[in-house]
mmCIF file of C-alpha atoms and ligand atoms in Angstrom:
data_model
loop_
_atom_site.group_PDB
_atom_site.id
_atom_site.type_symbol
_atom_site.label_atom_id
_atom_site.label_comp_id
_atom_site.label_asym_id
_atom_site.label_seq_id
_atom_site.Cartn_x
_atom_site.Cartn_y
_atom_site.Cartn_z
ATOM 1 C CA MET A 1 9.283 15.198 16.082
ATOM 2 C CA LEU A 2 8.654 14.093 12.494
ATOM 3 C CA THR A 3 12.265 13.005 12.101
ATOM 4 C CA THR A 4 12.055 10.996 15.292
ATOM 5 C CA THR A 5 8.856 9.370 14.157
ATOM 6 C CA ILE A 6 10.264 8.503 10.759
ATOM 7 C CA SER A 7 13.467 7.104 12.182
ATOM 8 C CA ARG A 8 11.443 5.060 14.654
ATOM 9 C CA MET A 9 9.279 3.803 11.826
ATOM 10 C CA GLN A 10 12.329 2.965 9.769
ATOM 11 C CA SER A 11 13.676 0.895 12.622
ATOM 12 C CA LEU A 12 10.595 -1.270 12.322
ATOM 13 C CA ILE A 13 11.925 -3.269 9.466
ATOM 14 C CA THR A 14 15.420 -3.548 10.802
ATOM 15 C CA PRO A 15 16.396 -6.916 12.211
ATOM 16 C CA THR A 16 16.042 -5.812 15.854
ATOM 17 C CA PHE A 17 12.271 -5.711 15.501
ATOM 18 C CA LEU A 18 12.164 -9.087 13.918
ATOM 19 C CA PHE A 19 13.563 -10.881 16.937
ATOM 20 C CA SER A 20 11.124 -13.142 18.582
ATOM 21 C CA PRO A 21 10.040 -12.373 22.123
ATOM 22 C CA LEU A 22 9.390 -16.107 22.353
ATOM 23 C CA SER A 23 12.887 -17.180 21.484
ATOM 24 C CA THR A 24 16.005 -16.251 23.376
ATOM 25 C CA LYS A 25 18.040 -15.134 20.399
ATOM 26 C CA ALA A 26 17.490 -13.752 16.966
ATOM 27 C CA THR A 27 18.041 -15.824 13.897
ATOM 28 C CA PRO A 28 21.340 -14.918 12.296
ATOM 29 C CA LEU A 29 20.089 -15.722 8.828
ATOM 30 C CA ALA A 30 19.441 -12.746 6.604
ATOM 31 C CA SER A 31 17.111 -14.890 4.542
ATOM 32 C CA ASN A 32 15.029 -15.577 7.636
ATOM 33 C CA LEU A 33 14.736 -11.879 8.267
ATOM 34 C CA LEU A 34 13.619 -11.231 4.743
ATOM 35 C CA TYR A 35 11.189 -14.068 5.038
ATOM 36 C CA LEU A 36 9.807 -12.622 8.229
ATOM 37 C CA ALA A 37 9.580 -9.122 6.885
ATOM 38 C CA SER A 38 7.532 -10.222 3.956
ATOM 39 C CA LYS A 39 5.614 -13.095 5.451
ATOM 40 C CA SER A 40 4.665 -12.628 9.056
ATOM 41 C CA ILE A 41 3.157 -9.209 9.371
ATOM 42 C CA PHE A 42 1.251 -9.120 12.599
ATOM 43 C CA PHE A 43 1.003 -5.917 14.544
ATOM 44 C CA SER A 44 0.230 -5.452 18.192
ATOM 45 C CA LYS A 45 -1.327 -2.624 20.097
ATOM 46 C CA THR A 46 1.381 -0.104 20.910
ATOM 47 C CA GLN A 47 1.579 2.145 23.926
ATOM 48 C CA ASN A 48 1.879 5.110 21.603
ATOM 49 C CA PRO A 49 -0.894 6.832 19.688
ATOM 50 C CA ILE A 50 -0.567 7.307 15.940
ATOM 51 C CA SER A 51 1.283 10.589 16.423
ATOM 52 C CA SER A 52 4.169 8.691 17.936
ATOM 53 C CA LEU A 53 4.356 5.554 15.912
ATOM 54 C CA PRO A 54 5.893 2.895 15.555
ATOM 55 C CA LEU A 55 3.667 -0.038 15.263
ATOM 56 C CA LYS A 56 5.305 -3.108 16.646
ATOM 57 C CA PRO A 57 5.293 -6.486 14.928
ATOM 58 C CA ILE A 58 5.035 -9.071 17.655
ATOM 59 C CA MET A 59 5.389 -12.646 18.730
ATOM 60 C CA ILE A 60 7.288 -13.961 15.794
ATOM 61 C CA SER A 61 9.091 -17.195 16.439
ATOM 62 C CA VAL A 62 11.387 -18.640 13.816
ATOM 63 C CA LYS A 63 12.949 -22.023 13.619
ATOM 64 C CA PRO A 64 15.848 -21.448 11.263
ATOM 65 C CA SER A 65 15.860 -25.156 10.415
ATOM 66 C CA ASP A 66 12.486 -25.201 8.714
ATOM 67 C CA PHE A 67 11.530 -21.505 8.470
ATOM 68 C CA ARG A 68 8.197 -22.202 10.045
ATOM 69 C CA ILE A 69 6.700 -19.318 11.960
ATOM 70 C CA GLN A 70 4.322 -19.149 14.845
ATOM 71 C CA THR A 71 2.386 -16.016 15.513
ATOM 72 C CA ARG A 72 0.400 -15.000 18.503
ATOM 73 C CA CYS A 73 -1.126 -11.687 19.467
ATOM 74 C CA VAL A 74 -1.232 -10.948 23.168
ATOM 75 C CA HIS A 75 -3.550 -7.990 22.790
ATOM 76 C CA SER A 76 -5.989 -9.548 20.421
ATOM 77 C CA LYS A 77 -9.608 -8.694 21.089
ATOM 78 C CA SER A 78 -10.700 -10.414 17.941
ATOM 79 C CA SER A 79 -14.300 -9.794 17.018
ATOM 80 C CA ARG A 80 -14.335 -11.907 13.857
ATOM 81 C CA SER A 81 -16.802 -14.404 15.203
ATOM 82 C CA THR A 82 -19.242 -11.768 16.410
ATOM 83 C CA SER A 83 -19.149 -9.055 13.764
ATOM 84 C CA SER A 84 -19.592 -8.974 10.012
ATOM 85 C CA GLY A 85 -16.887 -7.794 7.687
ATOM 86 C CA GLU A 86 -16.373 -4.296 6.349
ATOM 87 C CA ILE A 87 -14.817 -2.677 3.297
ATOM 88 C CA HIS A 88 -13.366 0.842 3.432
ATOM 89 C CA VAL A 89 -11.974 2.437 0.277
ATOM 90 C CA ILE A 90 -9.480 5.328 0.160
ATOM 91 C CA VAL A 91 -8.903 6.902 -3.274
ATOM 92 C CA GLY A 92 -7.355 10.046 -4.720
ATOM 93 C CA PRO A 93 -4.489 11.158 -6.943
ATOM 94 C CA MET A 94 -0.848 10.475 -6.183
ATOM 95 C CA PHE A 95 0.538 12.407 -3.180
ATOM 96 C CA SER A 96 -2.923 12.877 -1.662
ATOM 97 C CA GLY A 97 -2.137 10.867 1.476
ATOM 98 C CA LYS A 98 -3.750 7.518 0.636
ATOM 99 C CA THR A 99 -0.955 5.453 2.146
ATOM 100 C CA THR A 100 -0.703 7.781 5.159
ATOM 101 C CA THR A 101 -4.448 7.395 5.751
ATOM 102 C CA LEU A 102 -4.244 3.613 5.337
ATOM 103 C CA LEU A 103 -1.457 3.394 7.924
ATOM 104 C CA ARG A 104 -3.406 5.627 10.346
ATOM 105 C CA ARG A 105 -6.480 3.426 10.053
ATOM 106 C CA VAL A 106 -4.389 0.312 10.506
ATOM 107 C CA GLN A 107 -2.957 1.893 13.666
ATOM 108 C CA ALA A 108 -6.461 2.611 14.952
ATOM 109 C CA GLU A 109 -7.421 -1.041 14.416
ATOM 110 C CA ILE A 110 -4.302 -2.183 16.261
ATOM 111 C CA ASN A 111 -5.105 0.169 19.119
ATOM 112 C CA ASP A 112 -8.449 -1.583 19.252
ATOM 113 C CA GLY A 113 -6.671 -4.897 19.752
ATOM 114 C CA ARG A 114 -7.205 -6.360 16.306
ATOM 115 C CA ASN A 115 -4.806 -8.471 14.240
ATOM 116 C CA VAL A 116 -3.719 -6.713 11.075
ATOM 117 C CA ALA A 117 -1.709 -7.473 7.926
ATOM 118 C CA ILE A 118 -0.862 -5.150 5.038
ATOM 119 C CA ILE A 119 -0.532 -6.247 1.418
ATOM 120 C CA LYS A 120 0.857 -4.244 -1.468
ATOM 121 C CA SER A 121 1.391 -5.054 -5.125
ATOM 122 C CA ASN A 122 4.803 -6.446 -5.957
ATOM 123 C CA LYS A 123 4.715 -4.339 -9.132
ATOM 124 C CA ASP A 124 5.603 -1.292 -7.062
ATOM 125 C CA ASP A 125 9.171 -1.979 -6.007
ATOM 126 C CA ARG A 126 10.163 1.672 -5.508
ATOM 127 C CA TYR A 127 11.027 1.197 -1.857
ATOM 128 C CA GLY A 128 11.705 -2.528 -1.845
ATOM 129 C CA LEU A 129 9.102 -5.224 -1.450
ATOM 130 C CA ASP A 130 8.911 -5.693 2.283
ATOM 131 C CA SER A 131 7.378 -2.399 3.328
ATOM 132 C CA VAL A 132 4.665 0.083 2.495
ATOM 133 C CA VAL A 133 6.235 3.547 2.350
ATOM 134 C CA THR A 134 4.554 6.950 2.149
ATOM 135 C CA HIS A 135 5.991 9.817 0.118
ATOM 136 C CA ASP A 136 7.110 11.247 3.466
ATOM 137 C CA GLY A 137 9.164 8.144 4.183
ATOM 138 C CA ILE A 138 6.970 6.589 6.868
ATOM 139 C CA LYS A 139 6.934 2.835 6.459
ATOM 140 C CA LEU A 140 5.496 -0.395 7.778
ATOM 141 C CA PRO A 141 6.233 -4.028 6.961
ATOM 142 C CA CYS A 142 3.969 -5.668 4.412
ATOM 143 C CA CYS A 143 3.510 -8.655 2.130
ATOM 144 C CA ALA A 144 4.203 -7.803 -1.529
ATOM 145 C CA MET A 145 2.022 -10.004 -3.734
ATOM 146 C CA PRO A 146 1.456 -10.490 -7.477
ATOM 147 C CA ASN A 147 -2.221 -11.069 -6.716
ATOM 148 C CA LEU A 148 -4.500 -11.215 -3.692
ATOM 149 C CA SER A 149 -5.760 -14.755 -4.108
ATOM 150 C CA SER A 150 -2.385 -16.249 -3.165
ATOM 151 C CA PHE A 151 -2.069 -14.173 0.022
ATOM 152 C CA ARG A 152 -3.768 -16.725 2.275
ATOM 153 C CA GLN A 153 -1.368 -19.461 1.222
ATOM 154 C CA LYS A 154 1.683 -17.244 1.484
ATOM 155 C CA PHE A 155 0.679 -15.925 4.896
ATOM 156 C CA GLY A 156 -0.208 -19.376 6.218
ATOM 157 C CA GLN A 157 -3.727 -20.621 6.893
ATOM 158 C CA ASP A 158 -3.487 -20.501 10.707
ATOM 159 C CA ALA A 159 -2.082 -16.991 10.758
ATOM 160 C CA TYR A 160 -4.597 -15.920 8.127
ATOM 161 C CA ASP A 161 -7.502 -17.240 10.200
ATOM 162 C CA GLN A 162 -6.434 -15.011 13.078
ATOM 163 C CA LEU A 163 -6.480 -11.854 10.985
ATOM 164 C CA ASP A 164 -9.222 -9.316 11.696
ATOM 165 C CA VAL A 165 -8.096 -6.598 9.320
ATOM 166 C CA ILE A 166 -6.328 -6.635 5.946
ATOM 167 C CA GLY A 167 -4.925 -3.383 4.517
ATOM 168 C CA ILE A 168 -4.289 -3.228 0.780
ATOM 169 C CA ASP A 169 -2.084 -0.530 -0.784
ATOM 170 C CA GLU A 170 -1.659 0.179 -4.523
ATOM 171 C CA ALA A 171 -4.991 -1.579 -5.059
ATOM 172 C CA GLN A 172 -5.179 -0.475 -8.710
ATOM 173 C CA PHE A 173 -2.596 -3.137 -9.560
ATOM 174 C CA PHE A 174 -4.651 -6.112 -8.274
ATOM 175 C CA GLU A 175 -6.857 -7.701 -10.924
ATOM 176 C CA ASP A 176 -8.601 -9.920 -8.358
ATOM 177 C CA LEU A 177 -9.451 -7.028 -5.997
ATOM 178 C CA TYR A 178 -13.218 -7.418 -6.336
ATOM 179 C CA ASP A 179 -13.345 -11.160 -5.629
ATOM 180 C CA PHE A 180 -10.891 -10.886 -2.745
ATOM 181 C CA CYS A 181 -12.754 -8.046 -0.989
ATOM 182 C CA HIS A 182 -16.079 -9.728 -1.594
ATOM 183 C CA ASP A 183 -14.941 -13.045 -0.077
ATOM 184 C CA VAL A 184 -13.014 -11.596 2.841
ATOM 185 C CA ALA A 185 -15.702 -9.149 3.993
ATOM 186 C CA ASP A 186 -18.864 -11.095 3.132
ATOM 187 C CA HIS A 187 -17.783 -14.631 3.993
ATOM 188 C CA GLU A 188 -14.872 -14.366 6.397
ATOM 189 C CA GLY A 189 -16.051 -11.437 8.521
ATOM 190 C CA LYS A 190 -12.800 -9.507 8.195
ATOM 191 C CA THR A 191 -12.347 -5.782 7.603
ATOM 192 C CA VAL A 192 -10.568 -4.742 4.411
ATOM 193 C CA ILE A 193 -9.088 -1.246 4.107
ATOM 194 C CA VAL A 194 -8.218 -0.514 0.488
ATOM 195 C CA ALA A 195 -6.043 2.377 -0.744
ATOM 196 C CA GLY A 196 -5.477 3.025 -4.433
ATOM 197 C CA LEU A 197 -5.699 5.337 -7.413
ATOM 198 C CA ASP A 198 -9.238 5.791 -8.708
ATOM 199 C CA GLY A 199 -7.909 7.197 -11.985
ATOM 200 C CA ASP A 200 -4.788 6.800 -14.116
ATOM 201 C CA TYR A 201 -2.806 9.629 -15.724
ATOM 202 C CA LEU A 202 -5.520 10.005 -18.389
ATOM 203 C CA ARG A 203 -8.223 10.066 -15.678
ATOM 204 C CA ARG A 204 -9.542 6.697 -16.785
ATOM 205 C CA SER A 205 -10.820 4.254 -14.178
ATOM 206 C CA PHE A 206 -7.746 2.408 -12.925
ATOM 207 C CA GLY A 207 -7.835 -1.372 -12.394
ATOM 208 C CA SER A 208 -10.755 -2.601 -10.265
ATOM 209 C CA VAL A 209 -10.700 0.122 -7.614
ATOM 210 C CA LEU A 210 -14.000 1.695 -8.717
ATOM 211 C CA ASP A 211 -15.624 -1.728 -9.075
ATOM 212 C CA ILE A 212 -15.502 -2.313 -5.321
ATOM 213 C CA ILE A 213 -17.320 0.898 -4.420
ATOM 214 C CA PRO A 214 -20.736 -0.791 -4.523
ATOM 215 C CA LEU A 215 -19.363 -3.305 -1.991
ATOM 216 C CA ALA A 216 -17.950 -0.659 0.323
ATOM 217 C CA ASP A 217 -19.076 0.591 3.745
ATOM 218 C CA SER A 218 -17.187 3.845 3.236
ATOM 219 C CA VAL A 219 -15.369 5.681 0.456
ATOM 220 C CA THR A 220 -12.888 8.501 1.104
ATOM 221 C CA LYS A 221 -11.667 10.619 -1.813
ATOM 222 C CA LEU A 222 -8.573 12.587 -0.876
ATOM 223 C CA SER A 223 -7.007 15.548 -2.646
ATOM 224 C CA ALA A 224 -3.408 16.705 -2.950
ATOM 225 C CA ARG A 225 -2.065 20.242 -3.615
ATOM 226 C CA CYS A 226 -1.654 21.302 -7.240
ATOM 227 C CA GLU A 227 2.065 21.526 -7.818
ATOM 228 C CA ILE A 228 1.550 24.548 -10.093
ATOM 229 C CA CYS A 229 -0.965 26.771 -8.269
ATOM 230 C CA GLY A 230 -1.425 25.198 -4.831
ATOM 231 C CA LYS A 231 -5.175 24.624 -5.211
ATOM 232 C CA ARG A 232 -6.725 21.278 -4.365
ATOM 233 C CA ALA A 233 -5.520 18.610 -6.786
ATOM 234 C CA PHE A 234 -7.737 15.695 -7.813
ATOM 235 C CA PHE A 235 -5.716 14.421 -10.772
ATOM 236 C CA THR A 236 -2.291 12.971 -11.521
ATOM 237 C CA LEU A 237 -0.348 14.381 -14.458
ATOM 238 C CA ARG A 238 2.331 12.217 -16.076
ATOM 239 C CA LYS A 239 5.252 14.418 -17.023
ATOM 240 C CA THR A 240 6.925 11.992 -19.419
ATOM 241 C CA GLU A 241 5.960 10.795 -22.894
ATOM 242 C CA GLU A 242 5.354 7.136 -21.951
ATOM 243 C CA THR A 243 1.827 5.966 -22.769
ATOM 244 C CA GLN A 244 1.437 2.583 -21.054
ATOM 245 C CA THR A 245 -1.161 2.587 -18.276
ATOM 246 C CA GLU A 246 1.110 1.063 -15.655
ATOM 247 C CA LEU A 247 4.337 2.969 -15.115
ATOM 248 C CA ILE A 248 5.891 2.828 -11.655
ATOM 249 C CA GLY A 249 7.305 6.149 -10.510
ATOM 250 C CA GLY A 250 7.143 9.027 -8.049
ATOM 251 C CA ALA A 251 7.672 12.772 -8.253
ATOM 252 C CA ASP A 252 10.152 12.202 -11.087
ATOM 253 C CA VAL A 253 7.315 11.062 -13.366
ATOM 254 C CA TYR A 254 4.081 12.359 -11.834
ATOM 255 C CA MET A 255 2.666 15.477 -10.238
ATOM 256 C CA PRO A 256 -0.671 16.238 -8.567
ATOM 257 C CA VAL A 257 -2.659 18.960 -10.350
ATOM 258 C CA CYS A 258 -5.961 20.840 -10.212
ATOM 259 C CA ARG A 259 -8.447 20.609 -13.096
ATOM 260 C CA GLN A 260 -7.136 23.700 -14.878
ATOM 261 C CA HIS A 261 -3.512 22.589 -14.727
ATOM 262 C CA TYR A 262 -4.410 19.028 -15.666
ATOM 263 C CA VAL A 263 -5.904 20.355 -18.913
ATOM 264 C CA THR A 264 -3.049 22.734 -19.735
ATOM 265 C CA GLY A 265 -0.477 20.181 -18.582
ATOM 266 C CA GLN A 266 -1.918 17.473 -20.828
ATOM 267 C CA VAL A 267 -1.751 19.861 -23.821
ATOM 268 C CA ALA A 268 1.920 20.603 -23.051
ATOM 269 C CA VAL A 269 2.858 16.939 -22.563
ATOM 270 C CA GLU A 270 1.000 15.961 -25.746
ATOM 271 C CA ALA A 271 2.776 18.702 -27.737
ATOM 272 C CA ALA A 272 6.145 17.530 -26.407
ATOM 273 C CA ARG A 273 5.276 13.936 -27.295
ATOM 274 C CA MET A 274 4.368 14.907 -30.888
ATOM 275 C CA LEU A 275 7.562 16.924 -31.244
ATOM 276 C CA LEU A 276 9.619 13.963 -30.069
ATOM 277 C CA GLU A 277 7.792 11.653 -32.488
ATOM 278 C CA SER A 278 8.397 13.964 -35.452
ATOM 279 C CA GLN A 279 12.085 14.264 -34.520
ATOM 280 C CA LYS A 280 12.370 10.484 -34.367
ATOM 281 C CA LEU A 281 10.740 10.201 -37.802
ATOM 282 C CA GLN A 282 13.166 12.777 -39.242
ATOM 283 C CA CYS A 283 16.118 10.909 -37.758
ATOM 284 C CA ASN A 284 14.920 7.611 -39.215
ATOM 285 C CA SER A 285 14.493 9.115 -42.703
ATOM 286 C CA CYS A 286 18.096 10.481 -42.535
ATOM 287 C CA VAL A 287 19.554 6.999 -42.018
HETATM 288 N N1 ADP U 301 4.892 16.521 -5.215
HETATM 289 C C1 ADP U 301 5.229 15.826 -4.113
HETATM 290 N N2 ADP U 301 6.388 15.152 -4.052
HETATM 291 C C2 ADP U 301 6.722 14.437 -2.962
HETATM 292 N N3 ADP U 301 5.961 14.333 -1.855
HETATM 293 C C3 ADP U 301 4.804 14.991 -1.858
HETATM 294 C C4 ADP U 301 4.383 15.781 -2.984
HETATM 295 N N4 ADP U 301 3.205 16.303 -2.698
HETATM 296 C C5 ADP U 301 2.903 15.875 -1.445
HETATM 297 N N5 ADP U 301 3.856 15.117 -0.929
HETATM 298 C C6 ADP U 301 3.910 14.457 0.377
HETATM 299 O O1 ADP U 301 3.312 13.187 0.255
HETATM 300 C C7 ADP U 301 2.497 12.960 1.388
HETATM 301 C C8 ADP U 301 1.446 11.923 1.062
HETATM 302 O O2 ADP U 301 2.111 10.693 0.865
HETATM 303 P P1 ADP U 301 1.320 9.340 0.651
HETATM 304 O O3 ADP U 301 0.464 9.054 1.843
HETATM 305 O O4 ADP U 301 2.358 8.313 0.286
HETATM 306 O O5 ADP U 301 0.382 9.681 -0.605
HETATM 307 P P2 ADP U 301 -0.280 8.714 -1.675
HETATM 308 O O6 ADP U 301 -0.290 7.316 -1.118
HETATM 309 O O7 ADP U 301 -1.659 9.264 -1.904
HETATM 310 O O8 ADP U 301 0.556 8.836 -2.917
HETATM 311 C C9 ADP U 301 1.946 14.319 1.702
HETATM 312 O O9 ADP U 301 1.589 14.406 3.059
HETATM 313 C C10 ADP U 301 3.107 15.243 1.384
HETATM 314 O O10 ADP U 301 3.920 15.457 2.524
HETATM 315 C C1 LIG U 302 -1.177 7.914 -12.350
HETATM 316 C C2 LIG U 302 -0.514 6.599 -12.549
HETATM 317 C C3 LIG U 302 0.284 6.058 -11.550
HETATM 318 N N1 LIG U 302 0.883 4.861 -11.724
HETATM 319 C C4 LIG U 302 1.756 4.310 -10.680
HETATM 320 C C5 LIG U 302 2.794 5.255 -10.159
HETATM 321 C C6 LIG U 302 3.038 4.772 -8.767
HETATM 322 O O1 LIG U 302 4.012 3.729 -8.839
HETATM 323 C C7 LIG U 302 1.690 4.213 -8.348
HETATM 324 C C8 LIG U 302 0.877 5.151 -7.495
HETATM 325 O O2 LIG U 302 1.517 5.381 -6.261
HETATM 326 P P1 LIG U 302 0.876 6.294 -5.096
HETATM 327 O O3 LIG U 302 1.028 5.457 -3.856
HETATM 328 O O4 LIG U 302 -0.554 6.587 -5.405
HETATM 329 O O5 LIG U 302 1.700 7.531 -5.030
HETATM 330 O O6 LIG U 302 0.967 3.972 -9.563
HETATM 331 C C9 LIG U 302 0.692 4.152 -12.897
HETATM 332 O O7 LIG U 302 1.215 3.031 -13.069
HETATM 333 N N2 LIG U 302 -0.089 4.688 -13.898
HETATM 334 C C10 LIG U 302 -0.702 5.876 -13.752
HETATM 335 O O8 LIG U 302 -1.418 6.313 -14.705
HETATM 336 ZN ZN1 ZN U 303 -3.393 24.200 -10.373
#
């Protein structure tokens, strides 16, 4: 069942799903497909519930000559004009299911007939830039952006105006998160669903994620399983000696841990780091 779901989800970003129901044939240009995958991320209501994804990007029409796109949502029950915006924040350590939860909520919005787009930071290129991917391999098309303020222009004003819901993954990497959420929810009446790390590997506030909590309608803090003892894990331990705040990586670099194993783990990593440093110093003095 899971394998079927994942393989169905994976087929989402293959060219077959990027063919336009409005045009009689698909564009043969790979560049068009890439453009579509990263630029025109509308989803329609699907017949299937979340348990049997996929979501289906719809109504994308490409003119290969000028790369312009038209988007239309047949199922749209847009409520932008009648309702105010909302902000929902999903936080937790790595591997706690933030992206999974974001995709589930996006699916629920689609089932409700709303137009949705997903944005992620282009800093996280682990799985390519045209999809949001969970640690379980479930993925959906997205726009990868250096910042949020340029999303409207990249997406296209007309398409942007039709959006009811914007999902943001890896929110800790967006410096303009606060202003974007503020504008979109307060002034444009859209719903923003934000997923990101509340803390970095040293448990310091990460980016602007905590700053938007006073703006939020709801905040969900998720936990993972401690990789050492299996208890609930609220923290992310970095297993390597690198000290920069931003360091893209997965299970090769990070592990979710409980409080006890965060503390003991940090001591071990710090000891290893000091040992490495002293060995480097010895090496340098030999030369
Ligand atoms: N140490 C781990 N390494 C790889 N995958 C993990 C690990 N721990 C949990 N997972 C899987 O990752 C899933 C959560 O993935 P995801 O939604 O991408 O989390 P997040 O966005 O919070 O990092 C869990 O349901 C679990 O199956
Ligand atoms: C703790 C921590 C994480 N990161 C990076 C590592 C990953 O690329 C992302 C988090 O991904 P996920 O969807 O939450 O699994 O952030 C970092 O740069 N610095 C850190 O301290
Ligand atoms: Zn533990």
